[in-house]
Amino acid sequence: MSKITEEIEKLVSPIVEELKLELVDIEFLKEGRDWFLRVYIDNPEGSIDIDQCAQVSEKLSEELDRTDPITQNYFLEVSSPGAERPLKKEEDYQKAVGQFVFIKTYEAIDGLKEFEGYLLANEAETVEVEMRIKTRKVTVVIDKEKIALARLAIDFSA
């Protein structure tokens, strides 16, 4: 996590907690000539709605104006993580057990760096994914320290 996203997390965490929402992820990145600060939130009790995103955006804008942690111009976007929600925290992995996931690793495991299948287990150091390779099902154990990216995915074969 970059210094800026850490600062933003400190500002937005109390806001989402007050509104009984969940902070999923923060991104600060350049696309073309423009910088974007993206804050992804969710509602643990159901789906997030546009009014909740607007509330967080308004309160966070006030905090950003007050503290001014970002020197360059940027666009603030507050939204839902969508159907392909990232898996970042331990509880994200735990909630995803039994669901279809996409995992990309830093280095190859059995010749592969991308794994798509059902998350069978979440252990302290590893995750277990059941994938379909052609007509057979294969179970792969992945060390969490090798995971570059993990997210929920949509199973188009179902």
PDB file of C-alpha atoms in Angstrom:
ATOM      1  CA  MET A   1       0.000   0.000   0.000  1.00  0.00           C
ATOM      2  CA  SER A   2       1.401   3.398  -0.940  1.00  0.00           C
ATOM      3  CA  LYS A   3       1.796   6.277   1.483  1.00  0.00           C
ATOM      4  CA  ILE A   4      -1.136   8.117  -0.118  1.00  0.00           C
ATOM      5  CA  THR A   5      -3.513   5.147   0.087  1.00  0.00           C
ATOM      6  CA  GLU A   6      -2.490   4.657   3.736  1.00  0.00           C
ATOM      7  CA  GLU A   7      -3.338   8.310   4.453  1.00  0.00           C
ATOM      8  CA  ILE A   8      -6.673   7.977   2.658  1.00  0.00           C
ATOM      9  CA  GLU A   9      -7.470   4.809   4.620  1.00  0.00           C
ATOM     10  CA  LYS A  10      -6.984   6.756   7.876  1.00  0.00           C
ATOM     11  CA  LEU A  11      -9.393   9.432   6.623  1.00  0.00           C
ATOM     12  CA  VAL A  12     -12.089   7.182   5.159  1.00  0.00           C
ATOM     13  CA  SER A  13     -12.167   4.378   7.773  1.00  0.00           C
ATOM     14  CA  PRO A  14     -14.021   6.397  10.449  1.00  0.00           C
ATOM     15  CA  ILE A  15     -16.493   7.601   7.783  1.00  0.00           C
ATOM     16  CA  VAL A  16     -17.426   4.113   6.586  1.00  0.00           C
ATOM     17  CA  GLU A  17     -17.558   2.798  10.170  1.00  0.00           C
ATOM     18  CA  GLU A  18     -19.925   5.613  11.180  1.00  0.00           C
ATOM     19  CA  LEU A  19     -22.205   4.714   8.254  1.00  0.00           C
ATOM     20  CA  LYS A  20     -21.917   0.987   9.127  1.00  0.00           C
ATOM     21  CA  LEU A  21     -20.306   0.229   5.780  1.00  0.00           C
ATOM     22  CA  GLU A  22     -17.155  -1.675   4.847  1.00  0.00           C
ATOM     23  CA  LEU A  23     -14.007  -0.317   3.193  1.00  0.00           C
ATOM     24  CA  VAL A  24     -13.017  -2.834   0.509  1.00  0.00           C
ATOM     25  CA  ASP A  25     -10.126  -1.181  -1.322  1.00  0.00           C
ATOM     26  CA  ILE A  26      -8.401   2.102  -2.193  1.00  0.00           C
ATOM     27  CA  GLU A  27      -6.569   2.859  -5.432  1.00  0.00           C
ATOM     28  CA  PHE A  28      -4.604   5.936  -6.403  1.00  0.00           C
ATOM     29  CA  LEU A  29      -3.482   5.667  -9.992  1.00  0.00           C
ATOM     30  CA  LYS A  30      -2.753   7.586 -13.145  1.00  0.00           C
ATOM     31  CA  GLU A  31      -4.768   6.890 -16.272  1.00  0.00           C
ATOM     32  CA  GLY A  32      -3.644   8.892 -19.273  1.00  0.00           C
ATOM     33  CA  ARG A  33      -2.990  12.427 -18.027  1.00  0.00           C
ATOM     34  CA  ASP A  34      -5.366  12.185 -15.069  1.00  0.00           C
ATOM     35  CA  TRP A  35      -5.012  10.865 -11.524  1.00  0.00           C
ATOM     36  CA  PHE A  36      -7.865   8.942  -9.882  1.00  0.00           C
ATOM     37  CA  LEU A  37      -8.511   8.247  -6.224  1.00  0.00           C
ATOM     38  CA  ARG A  38     -10.924   5.315  -6.136  1.00  0.00           C
ATOM     39  CA  VAL A  39     -12.511   4.158  -2.906  1.00  0.00           C
ATOM     40  CA  TYR A  40     -14.486   0.919  -2.984  1.00  0.00           C
ATOM     41  CA  ILE A  41     -17.078   0.372  -0.272  1.00  0.00           C
ATOM     42  CA  ASP A  42     -19.670  -2.278   0.448  1.00  0.00           C
ATOM     43  CA  ASN A  43     -22.624  -2.841   2.723  1.00  0.00           C
ATOM     44  CA  PRO A  44     -22.219  -5.972   4.878  1.00  0.00           C
ATOM     45  CA  GLU A  45     -26.016  -6.149   5.231  1.00  0.00           C
ATOM     46  CA  GLY A  46     -26.773  -6.163   1.512  1.00  0.00           C
ATOM     47  CA  SER A  47     -25.890  -4.274  -1.622  1.00  0.00           C
ATOM     48  CA  ILE A  48     -24.451  -0.781  -1.582  1.00  0.00           C
ATOM     49  CA  ASP A  49     -26.566   1.977  -3.125  1.00  0.00           C
ATOM     50  CA  ILE A  50     -25.727   5.245  -4.844  1.00  0.00           C
ATOM     51  CA  ASP A  51     -26.854   7.341  -1.850  1.00  0.00           C
ATOM     52  CA  GLN A  52     -24.369   5.557   0.417  1.00  0.00           C
ATOM     53  CA  CYS A  53     -21.576   6.128  -2.118  1.00  0.00           C
ATOM     54  CA  ALA A  54     -22.553   9.818  -2.309  1.00  0.00           C
ATOM     55  CA  GLN A  55     -22.513  10.142   1.506  1.00  0.00           C
ATOM     56  CA  VAL A  56     -19.016   8.673   1.739  1.00  0.00           C
ATOM     57  CA  SER A  57     -17.821  10.787  -1.191  1.00  0.00           C
ATOM     58  CA  GLU A  58     -19.149  14.008   0.365  1.00  0.00           C
ATOM     59  CA  LYS A  59     -17.681  13.326   3.818  1.00  0.00           C
ATOM     60  CA  LEU A  60     -14.354  12.147   2.382  1.00  0.00           C
ATOM     61  CA  SER A  61     -14.153  15.242   0.121  1.00  0.00           C
ATOM     62  CA  GLU A  62     -14.493  17.449   3.193  1.00  0.00           C
ATOM     63  CA  GLU A  63     -11.688  15.539   4.958  1.00  0.00           C
ATOM     64  CA  LEU A  64      -9.460  15.670   1.869  1.00  0.00           C
ATOM     65  CA  ASP A  65     -10.020  19.424   1.560  1.00  0.00           C
ATOM     66  CA  ARG A  66      -9.216  19.864   5.260  1.00  0.00           C
ATOM     67  CA  THR A  67      -6.051  17.701   5.365  1.00  0.00           C
ATOM     68  CA  ASP A  68      -4.884  18.043   1.716  1.00  0.00           C
ATOM     69  CA  PRO A  69      -2.764  14.817   1.584  1.00  0.00           C
ATOM     70  CA  ILE A  70      -2.542  14.723  -2.240  1.00  0.00           C
ATOM     71  CA  THR A  71      -0.547  17.431  -4.024  1.00  0.00           C
ATOM     72  CA  GLN A  72      -1.630  16.836  -7.639  1.00  0.00           C
ATOM     73  CA  ASN A  73      -5.101  17.261  -9.112  1.00  0.00           C
ATOM     74  CA  TYR A  74      -7.213  14.086  -9.112  1.00  0.00           C
ATOM     75  CA  PHE A  75     -10.732  12.767  -9.508  1.00  0.00           C
ATOM     76  CA  LEU A  76     -12.415  11.136  -6.504  1.00  0.00           C
ATOM     77  CA  GLU A  77     -14.621   8.122  -7.211  1.00  0.00           C
ATOM     78  CA  VAL A  78     -16.502   6.200  -4.518  1.00  0.00           C
ATOM     79  CA  SER A  79     -18.242   3.033  -5.684  1.00  0.00           C
ATOM     80  CA  SER A  80     -19.156  -0.579  -5.072  1.00  0.00           C
ATOM     81  CA  PRO A  81     -16.458  -3.192  -5.706  1.00  0.00           C
ATOM     82  CA  GLY A  82     -18.851  -4.910  -8.121  1.00  0.00           C
ATOM     83  CA  ALA A  83     -19.270  -8.602  -8.818  1.00  0.00           C
ATOM     84  CA  GLU A  84     -15.518  -9.132  -9.112  1.00  0.00           C
ATOM     85  CA  ARG A  85     -14.695  -7.861  -5.642  1.00  0.00           C
ATOM     86  CA  PRO A  86     -10.990  -8.017  -4.719  1.00  0.00           C
ATOM     87  CA  LEU A  87      -9.862 -10.376  -1.964  1.00  0.00           C
ATOM     88  CA  LYS A  88      -7.402  -8.458   0.182  1.00  0.00           C
ATOM     89  CA  LYS A  89      -7.999  -9.263   3.845  1.00  0.00           C
ATOM     90  CA  GLU A  90      -8.194 -12.597   5.614  1.00  0.00           C
ATOM     91  CA  GLU A  91     -11.929 -12.179   6.143  1.00  0.00           C
ATOM     92  CA  ASP A  92     -12.386 -11.583   2.380  1.00  0.00           C
ATOM     93  CA  TYR A  93     -10.829 -14.982   1.679  1.00  0.00           C
ATOM     94  CA  GLN A  94     -12.918 -16.620   4.402  1.00  0.00           C
ATOM     95  CA  LYS A  95     -16.175 -15.185   3.007  1.00  0.00           C
ATOM     96  CA  ALA A  96     -15.160 -16.352  -0.487  1.00  0.00           C
ATOM     97  CA  VAL A  97     -14.852 -20.056   0.431  1.00  0.00           C
ATOM     98  CA  GLY A  98     -17.231 -21.929  -1.868  1.00  0.00           C
ATOM     99  CA  GLN A  99     -17.294 -19.109  -4.418  1.00  0.00           C
ATOM    100  CA  PHE A 100     -15.724 -18.828  -7.874  1.00  0.00           C
ATOM    101  CA  VAL A 101     -12.434 -16.872  -7.769  1.00  0.00           C
ATOM    102  CA  PHE A 102      -9.607 -15.671  -9.996  1.00  0.00           C
ATOM    103  CA  ILE A 103      -6.075 -15.718  -8.575  1.00  0.00           C
ATOM    104  CA  LYS A 104      -2.886 -14.491 -10.255  1.00  0.00           C
ATOM    105  CA  THR A 105       0.497 -15.381  -8.743  1.00  0.00           C
ATOM    106  CA  TYR A 106       3.934 -13.759  -8.834  1.00  0.00           C
ATOM    107  CA  GLU A 107       5.518 -17.023  -9.945  1.00  0.00           C
ATOM    108  CA  ALA A 108       4.296 -20.132 -11.730  1.00  0.00           C
ATOM    109  CA  ILE A 109       2.821 -23.059  -9.826  1.00  0.00           C
ATOM    110  CA  ASP A 110       2.741 -26.265 -11.892  1.00  0.00           C
ATOM    111  CA  GLY A 111       3.427 -24.105 -14.959  1.00  0.00           C
ATOM    112  CA  LEU A 112       0.517 -21.706 -14.336  1.00  0.00           C
ATOM    113  CA  LYS A 113       0.309 -18.147 -13.007  1.00  0.00           C
ATOM    114  CA  GLU A 114      -3.477 -17.722 -13.320  1.00  0.00           C
ATOM    115  CA  PHE A 115      -6.026 -19.860 -11.535  1.00  0.00           C
ATOM    116  CA  GLU A 116      -9.787 -19.694 -11.901  1.00  0.00           C
ATOM    117  CA  GLY A 117     -12.066 -22.001  -9.971  1.00  0.00           C
ATOM    118  CA  TYR A 118     -13.885 -22.566  -6.713  1.00  0.00           C
ATOM    119  CA  LEU A 119     -12.152 -21.614  -3.478  1.00  0.00           C
ATOM    120  CA  LEU A 120     -12.346 -24.809  -1.435  1.00  0.00           C
ATOM    121  CA  ALA A 121     -10.355 -23.751   1.627  1.00  0.00           C
ATOM    122  CA  ASN A 122      -8.683 -20.779   3.253  1.00  0.00           C
ATOM    123  CA  GLU A 123      -5.868 -21.615   5.650  1.00  0.00           C
ATOM    124  CA  ALA A 124      -3.413 -19.326   7.452  1.00  0.00           C
ATOM    125  CA  GLU A 125      -0.669 -19.664   4.804  1.00  0.00           C
ATOM    126  CA  THR A 126      -2.485 -21.128   1.776  1.00  0.00           C
ATOM    127  CA  VAL A 127      -5.684 -21.260  -0.236  1.00  0.00           C
ATOM    128  CA  GLU A 128      -7.027 -24.276  -2.083  1.00  0.00           C
ATOM    129  CA  VAL A 129      -8.711 -23.833  -5.471  1.00  0.00           C
ATOM    130  CA  GLU A 130     -10.568 -26.437  -7.504  1.00  0.00           C
ATOM    131  CA  MET A 131     -10.072 -25.721 -11.219  1.00  0.00           C
ATOM    132  CA  ARG A 132     -11.335 -27.386 -14.334  1.00  0.00           C
ATOM    133  CA  ILE A 133      -8.638 -28.262 -16.857  1.00  0.00           C
ATOM    134  CA  LYS A 134     -10.363 -29.531 -19.995  1.00  0.00           C
ATOM    135  CA  THR A 135     -12.618 -32.313 -18.673  1.00  0.00           C
ATOM    136  CA  ARG A 136     -11.053 -32.980 -15.288  1.00  0.00           C
ATOM    137  CA  LYS A 137     -11.095 -31.187 -11.953  1.00  0.00           C
ATOM    138  CA  VAL A 138      -7.761 -30.361 -10.345  1.00  0.00           C
ATOM    139  CA  THR A 139      -7.125 -29.017  -6.853  1.00  0.00           C
ATOM    140  CA  VAL A 140      -4.279 -26.522  -6.494  1.00  0.00           C
ATOM    141  CA  VAL A 141      -2.788 -25.281  -3.212  1.00  0.00           C
ATOM    142  CA  ILE A 142      -1.437 -21.730  -3.488  1.00  0.00           C
ATOM    143  CA  ASP A 143       0.834 -20.036  -0.935  1.00  0.00           C
ATOM    144  CA  LYS A 144      -0.733 -16.688  -0.008  1.00  0.00           C
ATOM    145  CA  GLU A 145       2.655 -14.948  -0.212  1.00  0.00           C
ATOM    146  CA  LYS A 146       2.772 -15.848  -3.929  1.00  0.00           C
ATOM    147  CA  ILE A 147      -0.602 -14.209  -4.667  1.00  0.00           C
ATOM    148  CA  ALA A 148      -0.299 -11.018  -6.721  1.00  0.00           C
ATOM    149  CA  LEU A 149      -4.049 -10.545  -7.207  1.00  0.00           C
ATOM    150  CA  ALA A 150      -7.164 -12.328  -5.983  1.00  0.00           C
ATOM    151  CA  ARG A 151     -10.802 -11.497  -6.663  1.00  0.00           C
ATOM    152  CA  LEU A 152     -14.228 -12.999  -6.945  1.00  0.00           C
ATOM    153  CA  ALA A 153     -15.015 -14.011 -10.515  1.00  0.00           C
ATOM    154  CA  ILE A 154     -18.019 -14.938 -12.586  1.00  0.00           C
ATOM    155  CA  ASP A 155     -18.312 -18.581 -13.601  1.00  0.00           C
ATOM    156  CA  PHE A 156     -19.458 -18.437 -17.221  1.00  0.00           C
ATOM    157  CA  SER A 157     -19.375 -22.236 -17.539  1.00  0.00           C
ATOM    158  CA  ALA A 158     -22.130 -22.715 -14.942  1.00  0.00           C
TER     159      ALA A 158
END
